[in-house]
Coordinates of C-alpha atoms and ligand atoms in Angstrom, one line a residue:
M7 CA -12.3 10.9 12.5
D8 CA -13.0 14.7 12.7
K9 CA -9.8 15.3 10.8
I10 CA -11.0 12.7 8.1
M11 CA -14.1 14.6 7.5
E12 CA -12.5 18.0 7.3
Q13 CA -9.4 17.2 5.3
S14 CA -9.2 17.6 1.6
P15 CA -6.4 15.3 0.4
A16 CA -4.0 17.0 -2.0
C17 CA -1.0 14.8 -2.2
G18 CA 0.7 13.6 -5.3
G19 CA 1.2 17.0 -6.8
A20 CA -0.2 17.6 -10.4
V21 CA -1.4 14.3 -11.7
D22 CA -2.9 13.6 -15.2
L23 CA -5.6 11.1 -14.5
S24 CA -6.7 11.0 -18.1
A25 CA -3.3 9.6 -19.2
T26 CA -2.6 5.8 -19.3
P27 CA -2.0 4.9 -15.7
L28 CA 1.6 4.0 -14.6
L29 CA 0.2 0.9 -12.9
S30 CA -3.0 -0.9 -13.8
V31 CA -4.0 -4.0 -12.0
E32 CA -6.9 -5.9 -13.6
D33 CA -8.9 -8.8 -12.2
L34 CA -5.9 -10.1 -10.1
H35 CA -6.3 -13.5 -8.5
V36 CA -3.8 -15.0 -6.1
E37 CA -4.2 -18.4 -4.5
F38 CA -2.3 -20.4 -2.0
S39 CA -2.6 -24.0 -3.0
A40 CA -3.6 -26.5 -0.3
A41 CA -6.2 -29.2 -0.1
A42 CA -8.8 -26.5 -0.8
P43 CA -7.7 -23.4 -2.7
I44 CA -7.1 -20.4 -0.4
R45 CA -8.1 -17.4 -2.4
A46 CA -6.3 -14.5 -0.8
V47 CA -7.0 -12.1 -3.8
R48 CA -10.1 -12.6 -5.8
G49 CA -10.3 -10.2 -8.8
A50 CA -8.7 -7.1 -7.3
G51 CA -8.3 -4.1 -9.6
F52 CA -7.0 -0.6 -9.1
T53 CA -4.8 1.9 -11.0
V54 CA -2.0 4.4 -10.0
A55 CA -1.1 7.3 -12.2
A56 CA 2.4 8.6 -12.5
G57 CA 3.2 10.9 -9.5
E58 CA -0.1 9.9 -7.7
T59 CA -0.6 8.6 -4.2
V60 CA -3.3 5.8 -4.0
A61 CA -4.3 3.9 -0.9
L62 CA -5.4 0.3 -0.5
V63 CA -7.2 0.2 2.8
G64 CA -9.0 -2.6 4.8
E65 CA -8.7 -4.8 7.9
S66 CA -5.8 -7.3 8.3
G67 CA -6.6 -10.3 6.1
S68 CA -8.4 -8.3 3.4
G69 CA -5.8 -9.0 0.7
K70 CA -4.0 -5.6 0.6
S71 CA -0.4 -6.8 1.3
V72 CA -0.7 -9.9 -0.9
S73 CA -2.0 -7.7 -3.8
A74 CA 1.1 -5.4 -3.3
L75 CA 3.5 -8.3 -3.2
A76 CA 1.9 -9.8 -6.3
L77 CA 2.7 -6.7 -8.3
T78 CA 6.2 -7.9 -8.7
R79 CA 5.5 -11.7 -8.1
L80 CA 7.0 -11.6 -4.6
V81 CA 4.3 -13.7 -3.1
A82 CA 6.1 -16.7 -1.5
A83 CA 5.3 -20.2 -2.6
P84 CA 2.9 -21.9 -2.5
G85 CA 1.2 -18.6 -3.3
R86 CA 0.8 -17.8 -7.0
I87 CA -1.0 -15.5 -9.4
T88 CA -3.7 -17.6 -11.1
A89 CA -5.3 -14.9 -13.3
G90 CA -5.2 -11.2 -14.1
R91 CA -2.8 -8.6 -15.5
V92 CA -0.4 -6.2 -13.8
M93 CA 0.3 -3.6 -16.4
F94 CA 3.3 -1.3 -15.4
D95 CA 4.5 1.2 -17.9
G96 CA 3.2 -0.9 -20.8
Q97 CA 4.4 -4.4 -19.6
D98 CA 2.5 -7.1 -17.9
L99 CA 4.5 -8.0 -14.9
A100 CA 2.5 -11.1 -14.3
R101 CA 4.0 -12.6 -17.4
L102 CA 7.4 -10.8 -17.6
P103 CA 10.5 -13.1 -17.8
Q104 CA 12.0 -13.6 -14.3
A105 CA 15.3 -11.9 -15.1
E106 CA 13.6 -8.8 -16.3
L107 CA 11.3 -8.7 -13.3
V108 CA 14.4 -9.0 -10.9
R109 CA 15.9 -6.0 -12.7
L110 CA 12.7 -4.0 -12.2
R111 CA 12.4 -4.8 -8.5
G112 CA 14.1 -2.2 -6.4
S113 CA 14.8 0.0 -9.4
A114 CA 11.5 1.0 -11.1
I115 CA 9.3 -0.4 -8.3
S116 CA 10.5 -0.3 -4.7
Y117 CA 9.0 -1.4 -1.4
I118 CA 9.0 -0.1 2.2
F119 CA 7.7 -2.6 4.8
Q120 CA 6.1 -2.2 8.2
E121 CA 8.9 -3.4 10.4
P122 CA 12.2 -1.8 9.5
A123 CA 14.0 -3.8 12.3
T124 CA 13.1 -7.1 10.6
S125 CA 13.6 -5.8 7.0
L126 CA 17.3 -4.8 7.7
N127 CA 19.9 -7.5 8.0
P128 CA 21.2 -7.3 11.6
V129 CA 24.8 -8.4 10.8
F130 CA 25.6 -5.8 8.2
R131 CA 26.1 -2.0 8.6
A132 CA 23.3 0.2 7.4
G133 CA 25.6 1.9 4.8
Y134 CA 26.7 -1.5 3.4
Q135 CA 23.1 -2.6 3.0
V136 CA 22.1 0.5 1.0
R137 CA 25.3 0.2 -1.1
E138 CA 24.4 -3.4 -2.0
A139 CA 21.1 -2.2 -3.2
L140 CA 22.7 0.4 -5.4
R141 CA 25.4 -2.0 -6.6
L142 CA 22.8 -4.6 -7.7
H143 CA 21.1 -2.1 -10.1
R144 CA 23.9 0.4 -11.0
G145 CA 27.0 -1.7 -10.7
R146 CA 30.0 -1.0 -8.5
R147 CA 30.8 2.4 -10.0
G148 CA 27.3 3.7 -9.2
A149 CA 27.4 2.6 -5.6
G150 CA 30.0 4.8 -3.9
R151 CA 30.0 5.7 -0.3
E152 CA 29.4 9.3 -1.1
M153 CA 26.2 8.4 -2.9
V154 CA 24.9 6.5 0.2
E155 CA 25.8 9.5 2.4
E156 CA 23.9 11.7 0.0
L157 CA 20.9 9.4 0.2
F158 CA 21.1 9.4 4.0
R159 CA 21.1 13.2 4.0
L160 CA 18.1 13.2 1.6
V161 CA 16.0 11.1 4.0
G162 CA 17.0 13.4 6.9
L163 CA 19.3 11.2 8.9
A164 CA 21.0 13.7 11.2
D165 CA 24.6 12.3 11.2
P166 CA 24.9 10.4 7.8
R167 CA 28.5 9.4 8.4
R168 CA 27.8 7.7 11.7
C169 CA 24.7 6.0 10.3
L170 CA 26.8 4.6 7.4
R171 CA 28.9 2.7 10.0
A172 CA 26.0 1.8 12.4
Y173 CA 24.5 -1.7 12.7
P174 CA 20.6 -1.6 12.6
H175 CA 20.4 -2.2 16.4
E176 CA 22.3 1.0 17.0
L177 CA 19.6 3.0 15.2
S178 CA 16.2 4.0 16.6
G179 CA 13.0 2.8 14.9
G180 CA 12.6 6.1 13.0
M181 CA 16.2 6.0 11.9
Q182 CA 15.9 2.4 10.7
Q183 CA 12.8 3.4 8.6
R184 CA 14.8 6.2 7.1
V185 CA 17.5 3.8 6.1
M186 CA 14.8 1.6 4.5
I187 CA 13.4 4.6 2.6
A188 CA 16.9 5.5 1.4
M189 CA 17.4 2.0 0.2
A190 CA 13.9 2.0 -1.6
L191 CA 14.8 5.4 -3.2
A192 CA 18.3 4.5 -4.1
C193 CA 17.5 3.8 -7.7
R194 CA 14.9 6.6 -8.1
P195 CA 11.8 4.2 -8.5
R196 CA 8.8 5.3 -10.5
L197 CA 6.5 3.6 -8.0
L198 CA 7.1 3.2 -4.3
V199 CA 4.9 0.6 -2.5
A200 CA 4.6 1.5 1.2
D201 CA 3.1 -1.3 3.2
E202 CA 2.1 0.1 6.6
P203 CA 5.3 2.3 6.6
T204 CA 4.6 4.0 9.9
T205 CA 2.7 1.4 11.9
A206 CA 5.7 0.3 14.0
L207 CA 6.7 3.9 14.9
D208 CA 5.6 6.3 17.6
V209 CA 3.3 9.1 16.6
T210 CA 5.8 11.9 16.4
V211 CA 8.2 9.8 14.2
Q212 CA 5.1 8.7 12.1
A213 CA 4.5 12.4 11.3
Q214 CA 8.2 13.0 10.4
I215 CA 8.3 9.9 8.1
L216 CA 5.0 10.9 6.3
A217 CA 6.3 14.4 5.8
L218 CA 9.5 13.0 4.4
L219 CA 7.7 10.7 2.0
A220 CA 5.5 13.6 0.8
R221 CA 8.6 15.8 0.2
L222 CA 10.5 13.0 -1.6
Q223 CA 7.5 12.2 -3.7
R224 CA 7.2 15.9 -4.8
E225 CA 11.0 16.1 -5.5
L226 CA 11.3 12.8 -7.2
G227 CA 7.9 12.7 -9.0
M228 CA 7.3 9.1 -8.0
A229 CA 3.9 7.4 -7.5
V230 CA 3.1 5.9 -4.2
L231 CA 0.8 2.9 -3.5
L232 CA 0.1 3.1 0.3
I233 CA -1.1 0.0 2.0
T234 CA -2.8 0.8 5.4
H235 CA -5.6 0.2 7.8
N236 CA -5.3 3.8 9.0
L237 CA -8.0 6.0 7.5
A238 CA -6.6 9.2 9.1
L239 CA -3.4 8.5 7.2
V240 CA -5.3 7.9 4.0
A241 CA -7.1 11.2 4.4
D242 CA -3.8 13.0 4.9
V243 CA -1.9 11.6 1.9
A244 CA -3.9 9.7 -0.7
R245 CA -5.6 11.2 -3.7
R246 CA -7.7 8.1 -4.3
V247 CA -8.6 5.2 -2.1
N248 CA -9.6 1.6 -2.8
V249 CA -11.3 -0.2 0.1
M250 CA -10.5 -4.0 0.1
Y251 CA -12.5 -6.7 1.7
A252 CA -12.0 -10.5 1.4
G253 CA -9.5 -10.2 -1.5
R254 CA -11.3 -7.6 -3.7
V255 CA -12.0 -3.9 -4.0
V256 CA -15.5 -3.2 -2.7
E257 CA -15.4 0.6 -3.0
A258 CA -13.1 3.1 -4.8
G259 CA -13.0 6.7 -5.6
K260 CA -11.4 10.1 -4.7
T261 CA -10.4 10.0 -1.1
G262 CA -12.5 13.0 0.0
E263 CA -15.6 11.7 -1.6
V264 CA -15.3 8.2 -0.4
L265 CA -14.6 9.3 3.2
R266 CA -17.3 12.0 3.3
H267 CA -19.9 9.9 1.4
P268 CA -19.1 6.2 1.8
A269 CA -21.4 4.0 -0.3
H270 CA -20.4 0.5 0.9
P271 CA -21.5 -0.7 4.3
Y272 CA -18.0 -1.9 5.0
T273 CA -16.5 1.5 4.3
C274 CA -19.2 3.0 6.6
G275 CA -18.2 0.4 9.3
L276 CA -14.5 1.3 9.0
L277 CA -15.3 5.0 9.4
A278 CA -17.5 4.5 12.3
A279 CA -14.8 2.5 14.0
V280 CA -12.3 5.4 13.9
P281 CA -12.1 6.9 17.4
R282 CA -13.6 10.4 17.6
L283 CA -12.4 13.4 19.7
R284 CA -15.8 15.0 19.7
G285 CA -19.3 13.8 20.1
D286 CA -19.7 10.2 21.4
A287 CA -16.0 10.0 22.2
D288 CA -16.5 7.3 24.9
E289 CA -18.1 4.8 22.5
L290 CA -16.2 2.8 20.0
H291 CA -18.2 1.2 17.1
G292 CA -16.6 -2.0 15.8
I293 CA -17.7 -4.1 12.9
P294 CA -19.2 -7.3 14.3
G295 CA -17.3 -10.5 13.3
S296 CA -14.1 -10.8 11.4
V297 CA -12.7 -10.9 7.9
P298 CA -13.4 -14.4 6.5
H299 CA -10.6 -16.8 6.1
P300 CA -9.6 -16.9 2.4
A301 CA -10.4 -20.7 2.3
H302 CA -13.9 -20.1 3.6
I303 CA -15.3 -17.1 1.7
P304 CA -19.1 -17.0 2.2
P305 CA -21.3 -17.3 -0.9
G306 CA -23.0 -14.3 -2.3
C307 CA -21.6 -11.0 -1.0
S308 CA -18.6 -11.9 1.2
F309 CA -19.5 -9.2 3.7
H310 CA -23.1 -10.4 4.3
P311 CA -22.5 -12.2 7.6
R312 CA -21.3 -8.9 9.1
C313 CA -23.4 -6.4 7.2
P314 CA -26.1 -4.4 8.9
R315 CA -27.8 -3.6 5.6
A316 CA -27.9 -7.2 4.3
G317 CA -31.1 -8.0 2.2
P318 CA -32.6 -11.0 0.5
L319 CA -30.1 -11.1 -2.4
C320 CA -26.9 -10.8 -0.3
A321 CA -26.3 -14.4 0.8
R322 CA -27.0 -15.7 -2.7
V323 CA -25.8 -13.3 -5.3
D324 CA -22.3 -11.8 -5.5
P325 CA -22.7 -8.1 -6.3
E326 CA -21.1 -6.8 -9.5
P327 CA -19.2 -3.5 -9.5
E328 CA -21.4 -0.5 -10.1
Y329 CA -19.9 2.8 -11.4
F330 CA -21.3 6.2 -10.5
E331 CA -20.1 9.8 -10.4
E332 CA -16.6 10.4 -11.6
G333 CA -14.3 7.4 -10.7
R334 CA -16.6 6.0 -8.0
M335 CA -17.1 2.3 -7.8
V336 CA -19.0 0.1 -5.3
R337 CA -19.9 -3.6 -5.0
C338 CA -23.2 -3.7 -3.1
H339 CA -26.8 -4.6 -4.0
Y340 CA -28.3 -2.0 -1.7
W341 CA -25.8 0.8 -1.7
K342 CA -28.4 3.4 -2.7
Ligands
SF4_429 FE1 -24.3 -5.6 2.7 FE2 -25.7 -6.9 0.8 FE3 -24.3 -4.7 0.2 FE4 -23.1 -7.0 0.7 S1 -24.4 -6.6 -1.0 S2 -22.5 -5.0 1.4 S3 -24.3 -7.8 2.3 S4 -26.0 -4.8 1.6

C-alpha cells in the first residue's frame, strides 16, 4: 500500500494518447445462455494505445478475464458476445470472419495466462510447442530451431538448448512462464494480454517476470493489457487503470491519480484492503460481502449491497458514467 501511494507509474515508454487507440472496446456485453441470462460482461469499455500498458483490475468474478478472452472471441460456448465493438487496428474483431480472427490470434494479439503448468501441453517438449506456434503463423521456414533458441535467450532462459528439449514438468514455474512468454512473443504481437501472469509464481520470480515483460515491451514496442487483482503490480507497471465490478468499468484514469485519489467506493475498498507495512499494519480491511453472481446482479448500482456510501438513489437507479479531469471516469451517484 505504501508503495502504491508513493509510486509514479511510468511504464509503456513514450505513448501518444491523442492518436487513435490500438484497441478500443466499446459497450461490450458477454452472456452465458442458460435458463436466465448470465451477464458476465455488461457494457465494458476501455482503450489501449500502441505501446501502452493498461490494467483491468477487480476481484475474481468482476468480468476481467471474460472481457480479455472476448477480445478475440475466445469465450467458450455457451458464452457469446451479445453487443458491443472491439476495434483493433481499425477492424471490429467482434464481427471479423473466423478465418481472419484465427490468423490474428497469436500473431497480432497474444495471451499469457496465470498457470503456465496448465497452459503448456505436458506431452510435448517446450521447444516443439514454441515451434508449433511459429509454424502456424510463419510457415515451416519461419519456425527453425535456431529461432526458438533465440526466443528462449530473449526471455532469459539460462540454458536455451536444454530448455528446447525439456518437457514442461522438467522446468520450474518461472521457466515455464518464460516459455509461455516466448510463445506469446514468437510472432512479435502488437498487443499482449497478460492475465494474472505472475500470480502462480513466488515473489522473487514474479519480480523477474515483470522486469522481463517491461524490457520486452520497450524493445518490441508492444502494448500490454494486464489483468490482475494486485494493485501493487498495477502501480508498478500500468500507465492507466480500469477498475471493474460486476461486468463493467466503474472507475478509470491514470494509475497514479486513481490510486492516490480514488473516486468510486469500490476502488476505495480495494485500496483499503491492501496490507500495509506502516500504520495499522495489524488490521486488514475487507470489503463486506462478495461480487454478485452474474445471473443475479442487483438492481440500481450493482455495488449498493456492499457500499458504505450508498444513498437513496443507489438501489433504484443505475449510475451513468461521469467524466471529470483528464481521462477520469466514475460510475457513482455520490462520488463527490
Ligand atoms: Fe455506492 Fe451508490 Fe456510488 Fe453505487 S452509486 S458506488 S451504491 S454510493
